[in-house]
Amino acid sequence: MTVPLAGVPLADHAALYAALDEAGYTDVWSSEVNGSDAFTPLTLAAAWQPRLRLGTAIAPVFTRGPGLLAMTAAALAEAAPGRFQLGIGASSPVVVGDWNAADFTEPYERSRDMLRFLKPALAGELVDGEFETFTVRRFRLERPPASPPPILLAALRPGMLRLAAAEADGVILNWLSAGDVPTALAELRGAAEGFEVAARIFVCPTGDAAHARAIGRRMIAAYLTVPAYAAFHRWLGRGEILKPMWDAWSAGDRKGALAAIPDEVVDDLIVHGTPEECRGRVESYAAAGVTVPVMALLPTPALSSGDAVTIRKVLTDLGR
């Protein structure tokens, strides 16, 4: 499950983490956009629920310096030995440039260099040298974790997918249907045994299809107009069906862009329906080769109530 859950203060997540554990969830994974940072919700989970695995999806490679990212990951790995996986990725020009005043340049190279820095750094080795996108002088962790965390790389298209297969311990997929998974996996040939395939799956647990599709259209328009995601979906074969949305968005017609998204695209990319139907759709990702299917809950009237008992029931029903 993706954490933290919307509408619930972090201080009140202890009961929700307990509910996730009781319902049989194995992992909690965070994100980092403009809500909570990626590490604080997982630190709380590490303390409150010692059986849950933890993962970041993702910590951007531009918004922290190499040493700080290594220290932050090492601290969480020390707090949760053997239970933490570090997911890193390029993020986006808005998050990196507009909100964090960093240069979003050479995302593939920066991701590769951060991966190559973090591997030895988290193993406690001295890192001293020039990478293509940064230079590190004589860095060694004072507290290297006894169990260095596996490092997963967020990837969309062939170049980054192949980099993940060659040099990371796993890959993180996002914004794709279960039917798209084999296309991505085909680029991961040669990955080592035990290579993890995590995917964030957007889930709107409601039988009100109109509500779910309205939420889904807003999210699709917000994300798939970002150049990297637009290119990803062209590669997946959705160029023609999404062209009307992209044209309307480029013309400044936001309402027209939403209206141009067909139901079939929403239903492909957003899991919705009863808890049983949602579970079945999530299981189809696992059947396609995803080893860590990570649900991300979208708003429903029940979830938006903020009522802890209601939210716990939703989590339990989805996890059964």
mmCIF file of C-alpha atoms in Angstrom:
data_model
loop_
_atom_site.group_PDB
_atom_site.id
_atom_site.type_symbol
_atom_site.label_atom_id
_atom_site.label_comp_id
_atom_site.label_asym_id
_atom_site.label_seq_id
_atom_site.Cartn_x
_atom_site.Cartn_y
_atom_site.Cartn_z
ATOM 1 C CA MET A 1 0.000 0.000 0.000
ATOM 2 C CA THR A 2 1.154 3.527 -0.735
ATOM 3 C CA VAL A 3 1.523 5.661 2.380
ATOM 4 C CA PRO A 4 0.713 8.031 3.904
ATOM 5 C CA LEU A 5 -3.029 7.786 3.357
ATOM 6 C CA ALA A 6 -4.716 11.020 2.333
ATOM 7 C CA GLY A 7 -6.691 12.907 4.958
ATOM 8 C CA VAL A 8 -5.068 11.178 7.933
ATOM 9 C CA PRO A 9 -2.363 13.012 9.931
ATOM 10 C CA LEU A 10 0.938 11.171 10.123
ATOM 11 C CA ALA A 11 0.627 11.035 13.912
ATOM 12 C CA ASP A 12 -2.572 8.985 13.487
ATOM 13 C CA HIS A 13 -1.095 6.428 11.104
ATOM 14 C CA ALA A 14 -0.129 3.918 13.811
ATOM 15 C CA ALA A 15 -3.614 2.387 13.752
ATOM 16 C CA LEU A 16 -3.644 2.295 9.959
ATOM 17 C CA TYR A 17 -0.253 0.601 9.783
ATOM 18 C CA ALA A 18 -1.593 -1.945 12.280
ATOM 19 C CA ALA A 19 -4.657 -2.475 10.090
ATOM 20 C CA LEU A 20 -2.467 -3.031 7.040
ATOM 21 C CA ASP A 21 -0.381 -5.598 8.903
ATOM 22 C CA GLU A 22 -3.473 -7.388 10.255
ATOM 23 C CA ALA A 23 -5.051 -7.473 6.789
ATOM 24 C CA GLY A 24 -2.014 -9.248 5.347
ATOM 25 C CA TYR A 25 -0.270 -6.436 3.489
ATOM 26 C CA THR A 26 3.446 -7.090 3.232
ATOM 27 C CA ASP A 27 4.816 -3.659 2.225
ATOM 28 C CA VAL A 28 4.268 0.059 2.593
ATOM 29 C CA TRP A 29 5.759 2.285 -0.091
ATOM 30 C CA SER A 30 6.025 6.062 -0.089
ATOM 31 C CA SER A 31 6.280 8.671 -2.812
ATOM 32 C CA GLU A 32 7.772 12.153 -2.916
ATOM 33 C CA VAL A 33 6.027 14.880 -4.893
ATOM 34 C CA ASN A 34 4.640 17.764 -2.822
ATOM 35 C CA GLY A 35 3.122 15.981 0.164
ATOM 36 C CA SER A 36 5.163 14.114 2.753
ATOM 37 C CA ASP A 37 8.793 13.400 2.034
ATOM 38 C CA ALA A 38 9.540 9.796 1.107
ATOM 39 C CA PHE A 39 11.288 8.785 4.327
ATOM 40 C CA THR A 40 9.288 10.092 7.313
ATOM 41 C CA PRO A 41 6.173 7.902 6.775
ATOM 42 C CA LEU A 42 8.415 4.853 6.421
ATOM 43 C CA THR A 43 10.378 5.724 9.563
ATOM 44 C CA LEU A 44 7.126 5.744 11.507
ATOM 45 C CA ALA A 45 6.135 2.406 9.959
ATOM 46 C CA ALA A 46 9.541 0.971 10.876
ATOM 47 C CA ALA A 47 8.938 1.832 14.523
ATOM 48 C CA TRP A 48 5.256 0.952 14.710
ATOM 49 C CA GLN A 49 5.053 -2.252 12.633
ATOM 50 C CA PRO A 50 8.243 -4.323 12.648
ATOM 51 C CA ARG A 51 6.937 -6.881 10.104
ATOM 52 C CA LEU A 52 6.155 -4.515 7.236
ATOM 53 C CA ARG A 53 8.668 -4.103 4.426
ATOM 54 C CA LEU A 54 9.380 -0.522 3.396
ATOM 55 C CA GLY A 55 10.157 1.130 0.087
ATOM 56 C CA THR A 56 10.506 4.532 -1.545
ATOM 57 C CA ALA A 57 8.905 5.017 -4.940
ATOM 58 C CA ILE A 58 10.600 7.249 -5.464
ATOM 59 C CA ALA A 59 13.288 9.417 -3.895
ATOM 60 C CA PRO A 60 14.345 11.835 -6.671
ATOM 61 C CA VAL A 61 17.998 11.781 -7.690
ATOM 62 C CA PHE A 62 18.172 15.558 -8.171
ATOM 63 C CA THR A 63 16.678 16.980 -4.967
ATOM 64 C CA ARG A 64 19.273 15.620 -2.520
ATOM 65 C CA GLY A 65 23.012 15.577 -2.914
ATOM 66 C CA PRO A 66 24.632 12.149 -3.225
ATOM 67 C CA GLY A 67 25.935 12.120 0.354
ATOM 68 C CA LEU A 68 22.644 13.222 1.889
ATOM 69 C CA LEU A 69 20.647 10.638 -0.063
ATOM 70 C CA ALA A 70 23.070 7.932 1.080
ATOM 71 C CA MET A 71 22.849 9.064 4.716
ATOM 72 C CA THR A 72 19.051 9.184 4.655
ATOM 73 C CA ALA A 73 18.792 5.729 3.114
ATOM 74 C CA ALA A 74 21.393 4.325 5.496
ATOM 75 C CA ALA A 75 19.531 5.651 8.535
ATOM 76 C CA LEU A 76 16.274 3.998 7.485
ATOM 77 C CA ALA A 77 18.090 0.769 6.633
ATOM 78 C CA GLU A 78 19.600 0.847 10.135
ATOM 79 C CA ALA A 79 16.179 1.481 11.690
ATOM 80 C CA ALA A 80 14.589 -1.395 9.742
ATOM 81 C CA PRO A 81 17.343 -3.969 9.076
ATOM 82 C CA GLY A 82 16.604 -6.086 6.031
ATOM 83 C CA ARG A 83 13.191 -4.504 5.469
ATOM 84 C CA PHE A 84 13.951 -1.387 3.422
ATOM 85 C CA GLN A 85 14.295 -1.008 -0.338
ATOM 86 C CA LEU A 86 15.502 2.296 -1.771
ATOM 87 C CA GLY A 87 13.680 3.306 -4.934
ATOM 88 C CA ILE A 88 15.235 6.206 -6.830
ATOM 89 C CA GLY A 89 14.285 7.961 -10.035
ATOM 90 C CA ALA A 90 14.562 11.105 -12.102
ATOM 91 C CA SER A 91 11.200 12.618 -11.029
ATOM 92 C CA SER A 92 10.040 15.508 -13.238
ATOM 93 C CA PRO A 93 10.998 19.060 -14.300
ATOM 94 C CA VAL A 94 8.215 20.493 -12.120
ATOM 95 C CA VAL A 95 9.280 18.699 -8.941
ATOM 96 C CA VAL A 96 13.000 19.187 -9.528
ATOM 97 C CA GLY A 97 13.144 22.581 -11.191
ATOM 98 C CA ASP A 98 10.007 24.528 -10.306
ATOM 99 C CA TRP A 99 9.694 23.342 -6.720
ATOM 100 C CA ASN A 100 13.255 22.518 -5.669
ATOM 101 C CA ALA A 101 15.328 25.015 -7.678
ATOM 102 C CA ALA A 102 17.560 22.317 -9.166
ATOM 103 C CA ASP A 103 18.500 21.791 -12.797
ATOM 104 C CA PHE A 104 16.601 18.930 -14.404
ATOM 105 C CA THR A 105 19.262 18.015 -16.934
ATOM 106 C CA GLU A 106 20.448 14.641 -18.190
ATOM 107 C CA PRO A 107 17.964 12.567 -16.134
ATOM 108 C CA TYR A 108 19.249 9.246 -17.477
ATOM 109 C CA GLU A 109 22.867 10.118 -16.704
ATOM 110 C CA ARG A 110 22.047 11.513 -13.251
ATOM 111 C CA SER A 111 20.031 8.397 -12.379
ATOM 112 C CA ARG A 112 22.858 6.149 -13.569
ATOM 113 C CA ASP A 113 25.487 8.114 -11.663
ATOM 114 C CA MET A 114 23.450 8.162 -8.444
ATOM 115 C CA LEU A 115 22.916 4.417 -8.731
ATOM 116 C CA ARG A 116 26.646 3.877 -9.227
ATOM 117 C CA PHE A 117 27.457 6.127 -6.258
ATOM 118 C CA LEU A 118 24.896 4.635 -3.884
ATOM 119 C CA LYS A 119 25.911 1.013 -4.376
ATOM 120 C CA PRO A 120 29.425 1.370 -2.905
ATOM 121 C CA ALA A 121 28.444 4.159 -0.507
ATOM 122 C CA LEU A 122 25.723 2.094 1.175
ATOM 123 C CA ALA A 123 28.156 -0.822 1.375
ATOM 124 C CA GLY A 124 30.390 1.386 3.537
ATOM 125 C CA GLU A 125 33.067 1.928 0.922
ATOM 126 C CA LEU A 126 35.004 5.145 0.378
ATOM 127 C CA VAL A 127 33.730 6.928 -2.730
ATOM 128 C CA ASP A 128 36.117 9.380 -4.329
ATOM 129 C CA GLY A 129 35.883 10.339 -7.941
ATOM 130 C CA GLU A 130 34.200 12.042 -10.842
ATOM 131 C CA PHE A 131 30.916 10.884 -12.268
ATOM 132 C CA GLU A 132 29.526 12.372 -15.443
ATOM 133 C CA THR A 133 26.959 14.550 -13.616
ATOM 134 C CA PHE A 134 28.670 15.171 -10.256
ATOM 135 C CA THR A 135 31.932 14.736 -8.387
ATOM 136 C CA VAL A 136 32.278 13.227 -4.890
ATOM 137 C CA ARG A 137 35.419 13.686 -2.836
ATOM 138 C CA ARG A 138 36.316 11.148 -0.124
ATOM 139 C CA PHE A 139 32.831 10.288 1.114
ATOM 140 C CA ARG A 140 32.339 7.394 3.482
ATOM 141 C CA LEU A 141 29.275 6.740 5.612
ATOM 142 C CA GLU A 142 29.994 7.019 9.328
ATOM 143 C CA ARG A 143 27.146 4.561 10.010
ATOM 144 C CA PRO A 144 26.914 2.154 7.087
ATOM 145 C CA PRO A 145 23.936 -0.195 7.464
ATOM 146 C CA ALA A 146 24.666 -3.786 8.392
ATOM 147 C CA SER A 147 22.201 -4.767 5.654
ATOM 148 C CA PRO A 148 22.628 -2.382 2.712
ATOM 149 C CA PRO A 149 19.232 -1.817 1.120
ATOM 150 C CA PRO A 150 18.498 -3.093 -2.378
ATOM 151 C CA ILE A 151 18.265 -0.204 -4.852
ATOM 152 C CA LEU A 152 15.426 -0.075 -7.357
ATOM 153 C CA LEU A 153 15.350 2.290 -10.310
ATOM 154 C CA ALA A 154 12.190 3.917 -11.644
ATOM 155 C CA ALA A 155 12.030 3.343 -15.383
ATOM 156 C CA LEU A 156 9.607 3.947 -18.223
ATOM 157 C CA ARG A 157 11.219 3.381 -21.606
ATOM 158 C CA PRO A 158 13.897 0.998 -22.928
ATOM 159 C CA GLY A 159 17.042 2.917 -21.969
ATOM 160 C CA MET A 160 16.185 3.284 -18.287
ATOM 161 C CA LEU A 161 14.637 -0.202 -18.134
ATOM 162 C CA ARG A 162 17.854 -1.718 -19.481
ATOM 163 C CA LEU A 163 19.914 0.307 -17.005
ATOM 164 C CA ALA A 164 17.775 -1.045 -14.166
ATOM 165 C CA ALA A 165 18.247 -4.606 -15.407
ATOM 166 C CA ALA A 166 22.002 -4.182 -15.743
ATOM 167 C CA GLU A 167 22.864 -2.297 -12.563
ATOM 168 C CA ALA A 168 19.961 -2.089 -10.079
ATOM 169 C CA ASP A 169 18.344 -4.669 -7.819
ATOM 170 C CA GLY A 170 14.914 -4.002 -9.223
ATOM 171 C CA VAL A 171 12.732 -1.663 -11.225
ATOM 172 C CA ILE A 172 9.750 0.532 -10.374
ATOM 173 C CA LEU A 173 6.984 0.853 -12.956
ATOM 174 C CA ASN A 174 4.230 3.456 -12.934
ATOM 175 C CA TRP A 175 1.210 4.491 -14.967
ATOM 176 C CA LEU A 176 0.739 1.333 -16.966
ATOM 177 C CA SER A 177 -1.940 -1.327 -17.310
ATOM 178 C CA ALA A 178 -1.498 -4.997 -16.535
ATOM 179 C CA GLY A 179 -1.510 -5.558 -20.278
ATOM 180 C CA ASP A 180 1.438 -3.173 -20.647
ATOM 181 C CA VAL A 181 3.632 -5.035 -18.157
ATOM 182 C CA PRO A 182 5.021 -7.592 -20.654
ATOM 183 C CA THR A 183 6.179 -4.736 -22.914
ATOM 184 C CA ALA A 184 8.239 -3.312 -20.054
ATOM 185 C CA LEU A 185 9.505 -6.691 -18.896
ATOM 186 C CA ALA A 186 10.783 -7.488 -22.378
ATOM 187 C CA GLU A 187 13.433 -4.777 -21.854
ATOM 188 C CA LEU A 188 14.605 -6.367 -18.593
ATOM 189 C CA ARG A 189 16.181 -9.456 -20.129
ATOM 190 C CA GLY A 190 19.389 -10.358 -18.354
ATOM 191 C CA ALA A 191 18.326 -9.057 -14.941
ATOM 192 C CA ALA A 192 19.788 -10.979 -12.011
ATOM 193 C CA GLU A 193 17.874 -13.652 -10.139
ATOM 194 C CA GLY A 194 15.710 -12.088 -7.441
ATOM 195 C CA PHE A 195 15.274 -8.879 -9.438
ATOM 196 C CA GLU A 196 12.207 -7.074 -8.065
ATOM 197 C CA VAL A 197 9.514 -5.555 -10.289
ATOM 198 C CA ALA A 198 7.469 -3.052 -8.300
ATOM 199 C CA ALA A 199 4.531 -1.197 -9.828
ATOM 200 C CA ARG A 200 2.345 1.537 -8.399
ATOM 201 C CA ILE A 201 -1.274 0.751 -9.237
ATOM 202 C CA PHE A 202 -3.940 3.422 -8.822
ATOM 203 C CA VAL A 203 -7.011 1.972 -7.117
ATOM 204 C CA CYS A 204 -10.385 3.678 -6.644
ATOM 205 C CA PRO A 205 -12.440 1.209 -4.586
ATOM 206 C CA THR A 206 -15.977 2.238 -5.507
ATOM 207 C CA GLY A 207 -18.783 0.802 -7.563
ATOM 208 C CA ASP A 208 -19.538 4.311 -8.834
ATOM 209 C CA ALA A 209 -17.791 4.119 -12.208
ATOM 210 C CA ALA A 210 -18.598 7.746 -13.037
ATOM 211 C CA HIS A 211 -16.835 8.935 -9.870
ATOM 212 C CA ALA A 212 -13.810 6.723 -10.516
ATOM 213 C CA ARG A 213 -13.544 7.830 -14.139
ATOM 214 C CA ALA A 214 -13.810 11.521 -13.211
ATOM 215 C CA ILE A 215 -10.936 11.122 -10.738
ATOM 216 C CA GLY A 216 -9.008 9.040 -13.248
ATOM 217 C CA ARG A 217 -9.395 11.576 -16.062
ATOM 218 C CA ARG A 218 -8.028 14.375 -13.887
ATOM 219 C CA MET A 219 -5.015 12.273 -12.929
ATOM 220 C CA ILE A 220 -4.359 11.077 -16.475
ATOM 221 C CA ALA A 221 -4.497 14.634 -17.820
ATOM 222 C CA ALA A 222 -2.138 15.837 -15.085
ATOM 223 C CA TYR A 223 0.432 13.055 -15.517
ATOM 224 C CA LEU A 224 0.337 11.873 -19.106
ATOM 225 C CA THR A 225 0.829 15.393 -20.454
ATOM 226 C CA VAL A 226 4.263 15.434 -18.782
ATOM 227 C CA PRO A 227 6.729 14.833 -21.651
ATOM 228 C CA ALA A 228 8.311 11.711 -20.175
ATOM 229 C CA TYR A 229 4.957 10.042 -19.560
ATOM 230 C CA ALA A 230 3.627 11.148 -22.953
ATOM 231 C CA ALA A 231 6.629 9.526 -24.622
ATOM 232 C CA PHE A 232 6.110 6.421 -22.484
ATOM 233 C CA HIS A 233 2.539 6.000 -23.671
ATOM 234 C CA ARG A 234 3.478 6.611 -27.270
ATOM 235 C CA TRP A 235 5.972 3.772 -26.845
ATOM 236 C CA LEU A 236 3.234 1.601 -25.319
ATOM 237 C CA GLY A 237 1.056 2.243 -28.372
ATOM 238 C CA ARG A 238 -1.414 4.840 -27.072
ATOM 239 C CA GLY A 239 -0.190 7.685 -29.281
ATOM 240 C CA GLU A 240 -3.248 7.813 -31.509
ATOM 241 C CA ILE A 241 -5.870 7.420 -28.796
ATOM 242 C CA LEU A 242 -4.260 10.060 -26.532
ATOM 243 C CA LYS A 243 -3.459 12.577 -29.282
ATOM 244 C CA PRO A 244 -6.772 14.484 -28.862
ATOM 245 C CA MET A 245 -6.006 14.943 -25.156
ATOM 246 C CA TRP A 246 -2.471 16.162 -25.855
ATOM 247 C CA ASP A 247 -3.700 18.550 -28.587
ATOM 248 C CA ALA A 248 -6.367 20.065 -26.339
ATOM 249 C CA TRP A 249 -3.928 20.389 -23.440
ATOM 250 C CA SER A 250 -1.341 22.112 -25.641
ATOM 251 C CA ALA A 251 -4.030 24.550 -26.790
ATOM 252 C CA GLY A 252 -4.849 25.441 -23.195
ATOM 253 C CA ASP A 253 -8.211 23.666 -23.316
ATOM 254 C CA ARG A 254 -8.157 21.790 -20.010
ATOM 255 C CA LYS A 255 -11.840 20.792 -20.112
ATOM 256 C CA GLY A 256 -11.434 19.594 -23.672
ATOM 257 C CA ALA A 257 -8.407 17.533 -22.672
ATOM 258 C CA LEU A 258 -10.374 15.770 -19.946
ATOM 259 C CA ALA A 259 -13.283 15.097 -22.286
ATOM 260 C CA ALA A 260 -10.946 13.647 -24.910
ATOM 261 C CA ILE A 261 -9.797 10.790 -22.679
ATOM 262 C CA PRO A 262 -11.791 7.671 -23.599
ATOM 263 C CA ASP A 263 -13.327 5.459 -20.921
ATOM 264 C CA GLU A 264 -11.227 2.547 -22.173
ATOM 265 C CA VAL A 265 -7.993 4.393 -21.336
ATOM 266 C CA VAL A 266 -9.250 5.294 -17.861
ATOM 267 C CA ASP A 267 -10.384 1.739 -17.229
ATOM 268 C CA ASP A 268 -7.011 0.407 -18.405
ATOM 269 C CA LEU A 269 -4.939 2.645 -16.140
ATOM 270 C CA ILE A 270 -7.199 3.089 -13.091
ATOM 271 C CA VAL A 271 -8.397 0.071 -11.116
ATOM 272 C CA HIS A 272 -11.921 0.641 -9.860
ATOM 273 C CA GLY A 273 -14.957 -1.323 -8.720
ATOM 274 C CA THR A 274 -15.849 -3.339 -5.649
ATOM 275 C CA PRO A 275 -13.008 -4.499 -3.383
ATOM 276 C CA GLU A 276 -13.260 -7.957 -4.955
ATOM 277 C CA GLU A 277 -13.049 -6.513 -8.468
ATOM 278 C CA CYS A 278 -10.115 -4.308 -7.496
ATOM 279 C CA ARG A 279 -8.252 -7.259 -5.986
ATOM 280 C CA GLY A 280 -8.753 -9.231 -9.159
ATOM 281 C CA ARG A 281 -7.347 -6.409 -11.275
ATOM 282 C CA VAL A 282 -4.338 -6.010 -8.965
ATOM 283 C CA GLU A 283 -3.722 -9.752 -9.119
ATOM 284 C CA SER A 284 -3.585 -9.465 -12.919
ATOM 285 C CA TYR A 285 -0.492 -7.263 -12.527
ATOM 286 C CA ALA A 286 1.132 -9.971 -10.426
ATOM 287 C CA ALA A 287 0.194 -12.581 -13.009
ATOM 288 C CA ALA A 288 1.861 -10.424 -15.673
ATOM 289 C CA GLY A 289 5.172 -10.405 -13.776
ATOM 290 C CA VAL A 290 4.966 -7.650 -11.138
ATOM 291 C CA THR A 291 6.510 -8.996 -7.923
ATOM 292 C CA VAL A 292 5.535 -6.026 -5.728
ATOM 293 C CA PRO A 293 2.116 -4.624 -6.725
ATOM 294 C CA VAL A 294 1.718 -1.405 -4.722
ATOM 295 C CA MET A 295 -1.787 -0.007 -4.481
ATOM 296 C CA ALA A 296 -2.273 3.751 -4.299
ATOM 297 C CA LEU A 297 -5.754 4.662 -3.089
ATOM 298 C CA LEU A 298 -7.674 7.363 -4.923
ATOM 299 C CA PRO A 299 -10.411 9.405 -3.230
ATOM 300 C CA THR A 300 -13.865 7.940 -2.735
ATOM 301 C CA PRO A 301 -16.678 9.314 -0.556
ATOM 302 C CA ALA A 302 -15.847 6.692 2.077
ATOM 303 C CA LEU A 303 -12.116 7.402 2.086
ATOM 304 C CA SER A 304 -12.641 11.162 2.037
ATOM 305 C CA SER A 305 -14.731 10.983 5.216
ATOM 306 C CA GLY A 306 -11.567 10.851 7.305
ATOM 307 C CA ASP A 307 -13.252 8.333 9.581
ATOM 308 C CA ALA A 308 -10.619 5.903 10.835
ATOM 309 C CA VAL A 309 -13.052 2.993 11.191
ATOM 310 C CA THR A 310 -14.260 3.420 7.605
ATOM 311 C CA ILE A 311 -10.734 3.671 6.234
ATOM 312 C CA ARG A 312 -9.654 0.561 8.135
ATOM 313 C CA LYS A 313 -12.598 -1.331 6.652
ATOM 314 C CA VAL A 314 -11.623 -0.268 3.119
ATOM 315 C CA LEU A 315 -8.054 -1.428 3.715
ATOM 316 C CA THR A 316 -9.234 -4.743 5.147
ATOM 317 C CA ASP A 317 -11.712 -5.371 2.327
ATOM 318 C CA LEU A 318 -9.040 -4.704 -0.297
ATOM 319 C CA GLY A 319 -6.501 -6.917 1.452
ATOM 320 C CA ARG A 320 -8.644 -10.002 2.023
#
